mmCIF file of C-alpha atoms in Angstrom:
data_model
loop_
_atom_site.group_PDB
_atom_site.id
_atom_site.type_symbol
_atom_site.label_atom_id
_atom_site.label_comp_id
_atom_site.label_asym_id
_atom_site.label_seq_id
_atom_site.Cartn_x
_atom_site.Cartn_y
_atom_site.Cartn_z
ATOM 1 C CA UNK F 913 126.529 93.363 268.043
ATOM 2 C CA UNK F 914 126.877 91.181 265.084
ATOM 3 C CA UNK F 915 125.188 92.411 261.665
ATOM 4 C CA UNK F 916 123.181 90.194 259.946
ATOM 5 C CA UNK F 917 124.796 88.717 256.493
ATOM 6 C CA UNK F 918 123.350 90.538 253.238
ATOM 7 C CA UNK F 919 121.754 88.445 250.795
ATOM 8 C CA UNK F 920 124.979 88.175 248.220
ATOM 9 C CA UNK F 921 127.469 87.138 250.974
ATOM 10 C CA UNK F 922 125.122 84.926 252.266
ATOM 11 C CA UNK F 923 125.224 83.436 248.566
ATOM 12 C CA UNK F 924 128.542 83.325 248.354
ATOM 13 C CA UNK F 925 128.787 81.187 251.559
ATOM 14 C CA UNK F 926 126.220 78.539 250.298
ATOM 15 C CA UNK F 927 128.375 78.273 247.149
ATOM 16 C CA UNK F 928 131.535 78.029 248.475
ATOM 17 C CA UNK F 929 130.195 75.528 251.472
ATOM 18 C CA UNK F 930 128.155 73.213 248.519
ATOM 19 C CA UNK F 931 131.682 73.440 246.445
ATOM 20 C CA UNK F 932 133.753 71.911 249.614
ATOM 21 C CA UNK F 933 131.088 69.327 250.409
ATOM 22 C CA UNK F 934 130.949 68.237 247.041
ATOM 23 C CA UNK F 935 134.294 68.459 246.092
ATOM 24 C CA UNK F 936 133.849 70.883 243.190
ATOM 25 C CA UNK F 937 136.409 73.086 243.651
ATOM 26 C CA UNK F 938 139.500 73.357 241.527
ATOM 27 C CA UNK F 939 142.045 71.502 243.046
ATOM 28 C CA UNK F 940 139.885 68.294 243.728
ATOM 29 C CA UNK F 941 138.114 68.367 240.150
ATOM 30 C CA UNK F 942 141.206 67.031 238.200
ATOM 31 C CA UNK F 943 141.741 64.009 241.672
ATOM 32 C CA UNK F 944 138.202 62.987 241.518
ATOM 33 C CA UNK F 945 139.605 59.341 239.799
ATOM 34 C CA UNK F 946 140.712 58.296 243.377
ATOM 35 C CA UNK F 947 136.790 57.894 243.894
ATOM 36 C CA UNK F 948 136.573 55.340 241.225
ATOM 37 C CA UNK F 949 134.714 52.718 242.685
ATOM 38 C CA UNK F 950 136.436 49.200 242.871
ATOM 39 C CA UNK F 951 134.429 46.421 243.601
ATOM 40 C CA UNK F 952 135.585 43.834 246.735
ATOM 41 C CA UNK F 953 136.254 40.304 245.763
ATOM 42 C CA UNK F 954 133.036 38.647 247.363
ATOM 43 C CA UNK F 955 132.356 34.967 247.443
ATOM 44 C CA UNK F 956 128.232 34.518 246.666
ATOM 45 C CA UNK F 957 126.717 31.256 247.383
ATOM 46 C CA UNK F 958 125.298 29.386 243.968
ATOM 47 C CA UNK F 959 122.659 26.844 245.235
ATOM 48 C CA UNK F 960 119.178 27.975 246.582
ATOM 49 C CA UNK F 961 119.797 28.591 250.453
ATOM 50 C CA UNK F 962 116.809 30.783 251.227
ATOM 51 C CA UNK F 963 114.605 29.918 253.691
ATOM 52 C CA UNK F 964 111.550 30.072 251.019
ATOM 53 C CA UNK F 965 111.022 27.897 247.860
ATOM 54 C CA UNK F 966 112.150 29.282 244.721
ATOM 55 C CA UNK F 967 109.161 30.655 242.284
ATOM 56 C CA UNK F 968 108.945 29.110 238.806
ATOM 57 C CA UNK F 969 107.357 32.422 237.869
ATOM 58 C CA UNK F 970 110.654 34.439 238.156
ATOM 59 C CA UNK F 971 114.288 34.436 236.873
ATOM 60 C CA UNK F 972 116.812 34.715 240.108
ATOM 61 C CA UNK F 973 120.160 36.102 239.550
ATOM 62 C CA UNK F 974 123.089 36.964 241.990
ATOM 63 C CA UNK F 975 124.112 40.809 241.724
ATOM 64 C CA UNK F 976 126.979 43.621 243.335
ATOM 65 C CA UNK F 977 126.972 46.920 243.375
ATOM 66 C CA UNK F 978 128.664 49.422 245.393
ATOM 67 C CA UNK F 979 127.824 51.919 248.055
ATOM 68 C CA UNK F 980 128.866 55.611 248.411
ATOM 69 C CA UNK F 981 131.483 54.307 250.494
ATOM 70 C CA UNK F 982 132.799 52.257 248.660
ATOM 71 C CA UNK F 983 131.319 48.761 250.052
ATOM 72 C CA UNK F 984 130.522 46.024 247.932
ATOM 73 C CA UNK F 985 126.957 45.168 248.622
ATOM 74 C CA UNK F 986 124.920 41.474 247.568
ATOM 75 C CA UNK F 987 122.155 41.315 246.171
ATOM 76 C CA UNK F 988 119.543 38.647 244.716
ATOM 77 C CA UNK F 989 117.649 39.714 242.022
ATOM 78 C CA UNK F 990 113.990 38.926 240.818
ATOM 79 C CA UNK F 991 112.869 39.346 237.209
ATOM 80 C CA UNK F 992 109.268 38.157 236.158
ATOM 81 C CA UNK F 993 109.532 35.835 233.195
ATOM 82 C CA UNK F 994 108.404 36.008 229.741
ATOM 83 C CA UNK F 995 108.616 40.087 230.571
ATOM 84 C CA UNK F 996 110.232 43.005 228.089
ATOM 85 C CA UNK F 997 111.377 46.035 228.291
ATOM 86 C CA UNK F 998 111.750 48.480 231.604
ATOM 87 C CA UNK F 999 110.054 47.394 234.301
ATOM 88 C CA UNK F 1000 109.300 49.080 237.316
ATOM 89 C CA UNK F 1001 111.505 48.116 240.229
ATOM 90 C CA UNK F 1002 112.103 47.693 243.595
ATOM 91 C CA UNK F 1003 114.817 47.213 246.637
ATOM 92 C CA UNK F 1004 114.421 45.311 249.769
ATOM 93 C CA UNK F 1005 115.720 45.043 252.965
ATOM 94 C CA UNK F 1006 115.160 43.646 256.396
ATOM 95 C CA UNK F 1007 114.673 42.734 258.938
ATOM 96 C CA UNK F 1008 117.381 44.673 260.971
ATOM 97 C CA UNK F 1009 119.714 41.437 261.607
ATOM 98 C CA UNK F 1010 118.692 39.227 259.181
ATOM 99 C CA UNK F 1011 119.750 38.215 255.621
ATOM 100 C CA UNK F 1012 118.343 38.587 251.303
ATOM 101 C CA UNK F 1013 117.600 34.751 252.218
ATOM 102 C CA UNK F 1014 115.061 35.346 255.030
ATOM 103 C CA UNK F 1015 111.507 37.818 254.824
ATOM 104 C CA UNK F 1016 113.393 40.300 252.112
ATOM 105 C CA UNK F 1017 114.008 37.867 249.395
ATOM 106 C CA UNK F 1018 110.609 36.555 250.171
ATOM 107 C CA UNK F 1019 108.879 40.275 249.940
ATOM 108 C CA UNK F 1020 111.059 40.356 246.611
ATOM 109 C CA UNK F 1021 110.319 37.145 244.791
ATOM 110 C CA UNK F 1022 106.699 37.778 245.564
ATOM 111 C CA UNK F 1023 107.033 40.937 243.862
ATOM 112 C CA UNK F 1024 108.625 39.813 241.104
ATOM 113 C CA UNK F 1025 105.864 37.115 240.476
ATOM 114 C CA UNK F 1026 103.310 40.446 240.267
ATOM 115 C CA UNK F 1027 105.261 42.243 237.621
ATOM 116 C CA UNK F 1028 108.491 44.007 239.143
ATOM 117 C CA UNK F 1029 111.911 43.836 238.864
ATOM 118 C CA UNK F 1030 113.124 43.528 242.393
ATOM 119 C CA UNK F 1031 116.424 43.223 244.541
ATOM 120 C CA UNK F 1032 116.704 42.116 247.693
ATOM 121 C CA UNK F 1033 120.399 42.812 249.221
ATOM 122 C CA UNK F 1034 122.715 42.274 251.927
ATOM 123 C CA UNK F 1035 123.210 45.588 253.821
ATOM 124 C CA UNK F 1036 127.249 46.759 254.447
ATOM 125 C CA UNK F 1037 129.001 44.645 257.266
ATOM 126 C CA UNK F 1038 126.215 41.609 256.648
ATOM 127 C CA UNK F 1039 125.819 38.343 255.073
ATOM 128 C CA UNK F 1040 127.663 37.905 251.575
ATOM 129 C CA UNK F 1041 127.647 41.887 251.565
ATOM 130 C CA UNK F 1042 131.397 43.619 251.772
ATOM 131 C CA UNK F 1043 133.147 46.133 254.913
ATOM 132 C CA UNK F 1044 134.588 45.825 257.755
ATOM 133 C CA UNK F 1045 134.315 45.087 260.805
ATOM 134 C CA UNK F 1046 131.983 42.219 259.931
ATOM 135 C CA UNK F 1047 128.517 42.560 261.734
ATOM 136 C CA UNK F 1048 128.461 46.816 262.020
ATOM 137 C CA UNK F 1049 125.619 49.048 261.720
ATOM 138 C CA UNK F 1050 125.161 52.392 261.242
ATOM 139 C CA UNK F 1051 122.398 55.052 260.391
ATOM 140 C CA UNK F 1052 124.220 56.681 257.665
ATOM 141 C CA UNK F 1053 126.424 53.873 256.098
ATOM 142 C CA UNK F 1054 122.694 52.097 255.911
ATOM 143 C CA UNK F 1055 120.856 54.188 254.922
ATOM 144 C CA UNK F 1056 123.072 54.710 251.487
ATOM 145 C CA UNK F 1057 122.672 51.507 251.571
ATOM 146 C CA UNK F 1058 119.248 51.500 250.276
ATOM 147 C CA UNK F 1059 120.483 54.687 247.822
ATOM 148 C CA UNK F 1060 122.832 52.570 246.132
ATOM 149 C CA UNK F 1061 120.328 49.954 245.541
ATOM 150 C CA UNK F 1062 118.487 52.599 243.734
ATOM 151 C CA UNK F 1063 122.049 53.522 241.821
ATOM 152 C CA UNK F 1064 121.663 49.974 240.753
ATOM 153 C CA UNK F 1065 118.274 49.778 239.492
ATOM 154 C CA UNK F 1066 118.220 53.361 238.113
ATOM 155 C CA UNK F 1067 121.148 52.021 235.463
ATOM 156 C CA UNK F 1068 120.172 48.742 234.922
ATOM 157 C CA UNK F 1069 118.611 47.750 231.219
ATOM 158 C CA UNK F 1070 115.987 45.749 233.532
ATOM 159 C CA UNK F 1071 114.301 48.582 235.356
ATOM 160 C CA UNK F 1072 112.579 52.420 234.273
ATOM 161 C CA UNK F 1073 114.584 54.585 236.379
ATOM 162 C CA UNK F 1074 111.458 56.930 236.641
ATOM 163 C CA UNK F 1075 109.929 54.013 238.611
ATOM 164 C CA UNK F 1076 111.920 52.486 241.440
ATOM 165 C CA UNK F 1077 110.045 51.962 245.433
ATOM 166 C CA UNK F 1078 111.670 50.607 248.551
ATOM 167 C CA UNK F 1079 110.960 48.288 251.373
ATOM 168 C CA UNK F 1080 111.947 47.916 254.571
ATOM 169 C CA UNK F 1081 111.012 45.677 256.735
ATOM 170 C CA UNK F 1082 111.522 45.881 260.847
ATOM 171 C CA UNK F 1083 114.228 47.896 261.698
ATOM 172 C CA UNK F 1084 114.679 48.456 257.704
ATOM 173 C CA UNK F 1085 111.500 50.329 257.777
ATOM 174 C CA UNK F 1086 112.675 53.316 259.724
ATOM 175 C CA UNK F 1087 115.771 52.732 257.062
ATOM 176 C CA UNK F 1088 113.845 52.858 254.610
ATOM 177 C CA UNK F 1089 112.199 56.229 255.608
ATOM 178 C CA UNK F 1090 115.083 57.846 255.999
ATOM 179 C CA UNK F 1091 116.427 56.756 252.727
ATOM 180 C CA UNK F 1092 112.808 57.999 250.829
ATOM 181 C CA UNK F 1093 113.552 61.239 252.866
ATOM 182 C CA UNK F 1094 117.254 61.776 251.014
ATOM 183 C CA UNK F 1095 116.946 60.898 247.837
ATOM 184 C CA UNK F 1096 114.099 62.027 245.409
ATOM 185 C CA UNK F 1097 115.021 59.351 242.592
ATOM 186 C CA UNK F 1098 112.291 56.710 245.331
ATOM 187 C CA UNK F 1099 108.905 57.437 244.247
ATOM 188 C CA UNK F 1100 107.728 55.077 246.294
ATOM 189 C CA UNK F 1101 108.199 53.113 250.197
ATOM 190 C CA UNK F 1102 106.836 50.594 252.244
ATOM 191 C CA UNK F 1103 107.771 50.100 255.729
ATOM 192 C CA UNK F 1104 106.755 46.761 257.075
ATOM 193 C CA UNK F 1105 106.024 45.991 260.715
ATOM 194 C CA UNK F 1106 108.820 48.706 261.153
ATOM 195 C CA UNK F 1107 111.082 49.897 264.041
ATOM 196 C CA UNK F 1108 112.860 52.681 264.651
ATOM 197 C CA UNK F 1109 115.975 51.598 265.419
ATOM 198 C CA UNK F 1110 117.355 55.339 267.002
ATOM 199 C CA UNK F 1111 114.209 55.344 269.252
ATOM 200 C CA UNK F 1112 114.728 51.723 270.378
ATOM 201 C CA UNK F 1113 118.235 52.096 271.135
ATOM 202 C CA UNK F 1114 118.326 55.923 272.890
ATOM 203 C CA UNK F 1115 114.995 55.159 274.918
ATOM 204 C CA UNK F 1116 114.184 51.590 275.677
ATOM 205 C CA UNK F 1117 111.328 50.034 274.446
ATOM 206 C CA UNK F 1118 108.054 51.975 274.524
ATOM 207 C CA UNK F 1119 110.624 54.658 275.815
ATOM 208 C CA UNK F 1120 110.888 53.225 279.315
ATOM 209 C CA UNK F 1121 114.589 54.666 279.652
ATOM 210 C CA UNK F 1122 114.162 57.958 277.549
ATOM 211 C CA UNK F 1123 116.236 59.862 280.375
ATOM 212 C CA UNK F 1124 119.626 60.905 280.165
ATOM 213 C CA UNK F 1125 120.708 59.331 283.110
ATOM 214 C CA UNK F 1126 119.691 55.631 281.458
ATOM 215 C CA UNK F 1127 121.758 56.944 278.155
ATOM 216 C CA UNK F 1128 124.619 57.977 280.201
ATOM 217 C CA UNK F 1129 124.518 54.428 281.224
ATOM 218 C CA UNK F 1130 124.339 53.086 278.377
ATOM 219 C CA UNK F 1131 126.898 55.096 277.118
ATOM 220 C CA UNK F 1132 129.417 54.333 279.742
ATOM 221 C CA UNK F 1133 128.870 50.321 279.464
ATOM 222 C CA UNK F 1134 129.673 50.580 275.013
ATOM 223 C CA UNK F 1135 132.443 53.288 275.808
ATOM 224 C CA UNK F 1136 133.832 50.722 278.044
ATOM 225 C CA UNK F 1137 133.614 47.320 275.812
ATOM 226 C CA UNK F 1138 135.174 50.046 272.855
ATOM 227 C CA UNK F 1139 138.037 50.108 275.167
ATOM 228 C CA UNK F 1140 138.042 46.438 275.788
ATOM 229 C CA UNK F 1141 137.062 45.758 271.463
ATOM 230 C CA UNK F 1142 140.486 47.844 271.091
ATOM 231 C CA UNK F 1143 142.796 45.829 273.042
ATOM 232 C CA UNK F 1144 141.402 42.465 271.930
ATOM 233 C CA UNK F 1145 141.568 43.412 268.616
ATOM 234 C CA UNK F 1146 138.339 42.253 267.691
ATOM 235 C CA UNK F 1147 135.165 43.758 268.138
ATOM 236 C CA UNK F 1148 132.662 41.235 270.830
ATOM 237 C CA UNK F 1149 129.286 40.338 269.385
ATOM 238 C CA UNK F 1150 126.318 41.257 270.951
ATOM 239 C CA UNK F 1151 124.346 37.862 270.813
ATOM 240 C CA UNK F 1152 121.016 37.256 268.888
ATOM 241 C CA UNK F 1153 118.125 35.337 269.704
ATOM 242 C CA UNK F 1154 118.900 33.063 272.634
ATOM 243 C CA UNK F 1155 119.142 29.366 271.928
ATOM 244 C CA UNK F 1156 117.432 28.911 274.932
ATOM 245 C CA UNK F 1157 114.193 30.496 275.741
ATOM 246 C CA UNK F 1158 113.917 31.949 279.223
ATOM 247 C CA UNK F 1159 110.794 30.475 281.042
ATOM 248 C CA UNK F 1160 109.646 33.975 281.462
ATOM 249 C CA UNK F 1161 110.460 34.810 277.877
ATOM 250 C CA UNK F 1162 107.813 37.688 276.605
ATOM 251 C CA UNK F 1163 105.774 36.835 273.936
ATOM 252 C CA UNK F 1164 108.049 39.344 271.217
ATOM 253 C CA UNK F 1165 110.761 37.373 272.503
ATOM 254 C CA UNK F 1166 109.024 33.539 271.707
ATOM 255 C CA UNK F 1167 108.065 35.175 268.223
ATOM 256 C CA UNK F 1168 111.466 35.639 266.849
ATOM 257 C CA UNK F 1169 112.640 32.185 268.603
ATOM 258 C CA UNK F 1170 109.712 30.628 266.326
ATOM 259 C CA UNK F 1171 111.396 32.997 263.522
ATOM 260 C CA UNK F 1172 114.984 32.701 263.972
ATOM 261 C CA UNK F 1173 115.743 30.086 265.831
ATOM 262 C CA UNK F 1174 113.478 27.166 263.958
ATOM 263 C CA UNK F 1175 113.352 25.917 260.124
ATOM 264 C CA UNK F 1176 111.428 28.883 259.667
ATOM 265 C CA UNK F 1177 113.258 31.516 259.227
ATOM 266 C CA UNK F 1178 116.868 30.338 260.686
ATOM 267 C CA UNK F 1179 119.861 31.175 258.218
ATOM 268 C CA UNK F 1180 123.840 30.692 258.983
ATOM 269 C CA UNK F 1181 124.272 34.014 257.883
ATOM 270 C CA UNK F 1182 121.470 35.792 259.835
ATOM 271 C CA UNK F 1183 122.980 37.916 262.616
ATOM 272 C CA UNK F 1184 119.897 37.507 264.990
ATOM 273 C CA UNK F 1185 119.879 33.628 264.081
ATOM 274 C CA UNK F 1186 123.547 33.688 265.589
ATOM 275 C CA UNK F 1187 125.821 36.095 267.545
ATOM 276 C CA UNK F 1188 124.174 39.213 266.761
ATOM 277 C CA UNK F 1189 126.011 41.904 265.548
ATOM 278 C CA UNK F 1190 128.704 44.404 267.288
ATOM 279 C CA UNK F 1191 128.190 45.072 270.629
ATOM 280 C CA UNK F 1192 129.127 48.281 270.182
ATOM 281 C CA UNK F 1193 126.168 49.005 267.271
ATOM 282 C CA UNK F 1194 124.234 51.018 269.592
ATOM 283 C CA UNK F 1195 126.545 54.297 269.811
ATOM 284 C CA UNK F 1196 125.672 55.975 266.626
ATOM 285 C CA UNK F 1197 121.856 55.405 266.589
ATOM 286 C CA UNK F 1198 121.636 56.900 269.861
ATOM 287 C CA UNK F 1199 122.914 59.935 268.825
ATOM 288 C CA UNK F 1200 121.614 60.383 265.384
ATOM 289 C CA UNK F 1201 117.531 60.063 265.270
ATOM 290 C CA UNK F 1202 116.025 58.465 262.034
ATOM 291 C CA UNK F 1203 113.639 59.983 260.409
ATOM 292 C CA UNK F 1204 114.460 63.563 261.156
ATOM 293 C CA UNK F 1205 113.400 65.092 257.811
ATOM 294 C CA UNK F 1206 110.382 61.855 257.117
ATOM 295 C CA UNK F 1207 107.820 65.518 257.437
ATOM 296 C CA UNK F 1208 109.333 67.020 253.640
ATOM 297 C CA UNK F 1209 108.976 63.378 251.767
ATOM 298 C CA UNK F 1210 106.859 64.298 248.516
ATOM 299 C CA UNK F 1211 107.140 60.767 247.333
ATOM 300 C CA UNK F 1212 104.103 58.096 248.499
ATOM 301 C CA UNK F 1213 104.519 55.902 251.992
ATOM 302 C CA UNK F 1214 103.073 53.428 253.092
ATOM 303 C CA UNK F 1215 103.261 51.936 256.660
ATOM 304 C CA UNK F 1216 102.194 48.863 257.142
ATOM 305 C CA UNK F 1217 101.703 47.075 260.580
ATOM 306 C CA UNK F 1218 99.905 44.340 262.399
ATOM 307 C CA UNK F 1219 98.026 45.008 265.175
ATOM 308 C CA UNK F 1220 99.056 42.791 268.124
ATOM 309 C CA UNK F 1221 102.978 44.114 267.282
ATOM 310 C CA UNK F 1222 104.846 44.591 270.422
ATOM 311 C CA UNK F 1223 106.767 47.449 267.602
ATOM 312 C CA UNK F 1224 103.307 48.836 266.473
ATOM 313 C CA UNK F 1225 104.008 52.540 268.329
ATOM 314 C CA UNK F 1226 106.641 52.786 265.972
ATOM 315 C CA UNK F 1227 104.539 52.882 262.990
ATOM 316 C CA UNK F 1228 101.959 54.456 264.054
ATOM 317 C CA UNK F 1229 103.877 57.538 265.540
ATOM 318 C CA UNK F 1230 105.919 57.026 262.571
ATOM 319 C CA UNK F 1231 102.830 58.078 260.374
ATOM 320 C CA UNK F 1232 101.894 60.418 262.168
ATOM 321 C CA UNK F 1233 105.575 62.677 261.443
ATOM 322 C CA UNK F 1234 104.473 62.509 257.331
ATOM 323 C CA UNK F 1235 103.002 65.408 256.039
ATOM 324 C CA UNK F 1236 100.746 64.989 253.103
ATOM 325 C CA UNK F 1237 101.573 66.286 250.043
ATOM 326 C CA UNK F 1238 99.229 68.573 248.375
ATOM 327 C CA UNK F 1239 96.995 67.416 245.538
ATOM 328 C CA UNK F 1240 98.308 63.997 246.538
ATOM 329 C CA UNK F 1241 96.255 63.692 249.608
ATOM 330 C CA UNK F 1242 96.484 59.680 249.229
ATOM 331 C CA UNK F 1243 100.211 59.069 249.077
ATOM 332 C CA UNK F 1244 100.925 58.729 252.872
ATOM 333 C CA UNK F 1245 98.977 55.491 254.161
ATOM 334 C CA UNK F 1246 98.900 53.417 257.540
ATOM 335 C CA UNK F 1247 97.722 49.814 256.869
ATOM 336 C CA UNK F 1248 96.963 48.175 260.041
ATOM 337 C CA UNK F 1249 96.158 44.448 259.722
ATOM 338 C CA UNK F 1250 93.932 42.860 262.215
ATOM 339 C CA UNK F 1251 95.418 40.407 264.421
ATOM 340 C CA UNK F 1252 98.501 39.807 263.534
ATOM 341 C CA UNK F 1253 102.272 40.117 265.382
ATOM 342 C CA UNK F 1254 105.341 41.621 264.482
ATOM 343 C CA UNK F 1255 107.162 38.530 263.167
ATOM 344 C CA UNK F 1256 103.984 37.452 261.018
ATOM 345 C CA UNK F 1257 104.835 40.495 258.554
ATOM 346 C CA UNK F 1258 108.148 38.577 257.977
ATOM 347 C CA UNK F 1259 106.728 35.472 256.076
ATOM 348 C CA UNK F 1260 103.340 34.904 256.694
ATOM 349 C CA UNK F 1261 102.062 34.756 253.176
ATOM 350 C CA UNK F 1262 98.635 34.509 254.417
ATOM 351 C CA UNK F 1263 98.390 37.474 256.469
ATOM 352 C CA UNK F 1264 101.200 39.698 254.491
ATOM 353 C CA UNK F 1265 98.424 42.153 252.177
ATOM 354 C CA UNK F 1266 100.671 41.300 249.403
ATOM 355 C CA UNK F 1267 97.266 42.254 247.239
ATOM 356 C CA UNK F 1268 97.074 45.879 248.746
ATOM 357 C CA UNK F 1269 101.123 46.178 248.483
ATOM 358 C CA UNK F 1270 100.790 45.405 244.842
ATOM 359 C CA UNK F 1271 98.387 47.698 244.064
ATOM 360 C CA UNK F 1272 99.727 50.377 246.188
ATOM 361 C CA UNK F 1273 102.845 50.122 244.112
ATOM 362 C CA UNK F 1274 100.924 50.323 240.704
ATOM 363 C CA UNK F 1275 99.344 53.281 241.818
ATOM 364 C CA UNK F 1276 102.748 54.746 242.542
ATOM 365 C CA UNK F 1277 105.177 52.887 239.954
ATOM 366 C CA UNK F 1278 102.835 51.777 237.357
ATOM 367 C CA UNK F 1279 103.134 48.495 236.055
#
């Protein structure tokens, strides 16, 4: 019969555990300048090639930082003009498969025009961002992705590192979740017209193949193009919007056509406006669930959604895993605006409560 561990061993184990995963312990304390990080050579684009007009209310710089694993991420950043001091700040990402040029640097520049420093970046694997294989995902890598934005902000002469929110928009929201649930330094998030990406991909869309029989499937068809990704050398893309809608497209579908796919919202760089990215992006967010830990955030969230979304059970069960924090019975909210589709949270300034976002974050940030 095994005997339970006493309370000092028990200790002793937690220690020694946090000193390997941390790399505390003697011998790796004096090596710790191999983890200098050393920023990839990236080529950013100079001219305005978003898909919105540039505000005259803002100054727009291009920005790197790096990740935890050593990626060089892009970024734009927004600063309101004619402003001093620390501002409060923000980082934004999304949709999953697009580009900073498409709804994030809109969310961003917006804003920036109502009083925040903001920075909308290119997540690892994507657009003028760093790593390879080009056009990867992945549940961890990403979500630091969103912590390093924070690094960023926290230690820039811009932003008050005691302020700094998130958004994520689409797939980013779930991201963006996760992220809020990890690291404490986000005092506040907004998910926008969110997904969960882990759902999507282990059970089918309103979880019409949550069996393991349809994973197995699954899992058999990427273990097989890993095989063939190997031998080519390259990994195969997994194909975006199609240029050609099917007659029978659904309406989700004839949405992001209208968004990707037209003057819009289309961008060179945008996976879903192209080839898509990695066939193989599936494998980890099947295995590893987002959101796991989204029941212990402290900080405020905010979910926002529209109404007619084909990706609305997403938010709304989403919400529903938060646990309010006592004595701030307000900080967990679920905006639901009437009418409106998934892909009208992208850019429709008209129907995008950029009113209630704004004061959401002044209640949370100050301003």
């Amino acid at each position: 019969m095994t005997k339970r561990l006493n309370n000092k061993t028990t200790k002793y184990l937690a220690v020694f555990i946090l000193s390997m995963l941390t790399g505390l312990s003697g011998m790796n304390a004096a090596g710790n300048k191999h983890n200098d990080n050393i920023m990839e050579d990236l080529t950013l684009t100079k001219e305005w090639d978003k898909t919105f007009p540039k505000s005259d209310k803002v100054d727009h710089s291009k920005v790197t930082f790096v990740n935890r694993y050593g990626i060089t991420l892009a970024a734009d950043m927004y600063r309101p003009k004619g402003t001093d001091g620390k501002l409060p700040a923000i980082a934004v990402c999304g949709p999953f498969g697009a580009v900073k040029e498409q709804a994030a640097g809109l969310y961003a520049q917006e804003m920036a025009e109502r009083g925040f420093l903001t920075l909308a970046f290119d997540p690892s694997f994507t657009g003028e961002s760093g790593g390879t294989p080009r056009y990867m995902t992945s549940p961890d890598i990403n979500t630091e992705d969103f912590s390093a934005a924070v690094d960023f902000l926290v230690t820039s002469p811009y932003a008050d590192p005691a302020r700094v929110g998130i958004i994520g928009i689409c797939g980013w929201g779930g991201i963006a979740i996760n992220a809020a649930a990890s690291d404490t330094r986000i005092k506040a998030t907004l998910a926008s017209t969110m997904y969960d990406m882990s759902r999507v991909n282990a059970n089918g869309y309103f979880d019409a193949d949550d069996s393991a029989e349809a994973r197995n499937a699954i899992r058999e068809r990427l273990s097989a193009q890993r095989t063939e990704d190997y031998r080519n050398g390259t990994p195969k893309l997994g194909g975006g919007v199609p240029d050609v809608l099917p007659a029978d497209a659904p309406k989700f579908l004839r949405d992001y056509y209208d968004y990707y796919k037209t003057k819009r919202g289309y961008h060179a760089r945008s996976l879903n406006s192209n080839g898509g990215r990695n066939a193989t992006s599936p494998i980890p967010w099947i295995n590893f669930p987002l959101m796991s830990r989204a029941g212990e955030i402290e900080s405020a969230v905010m979910i926002l959604h529209g109404e007619k979304a084909h990706s609305f059970y997403f938010g709304s069960d989403a919400y529903k895993r938060l646990t309010v924090t006592p004595g701030k019975e307000n900080n967990k909210l679920f905006m639901v605006i009437p009418g409106a589709s998934h892909t009208d949270l992208y850019d429709r300034k008209d129907v995008i409560p950029f009113a209630a976002i704004e004061k959401y974050f002044c209640e949370y940030l100050g301003r």
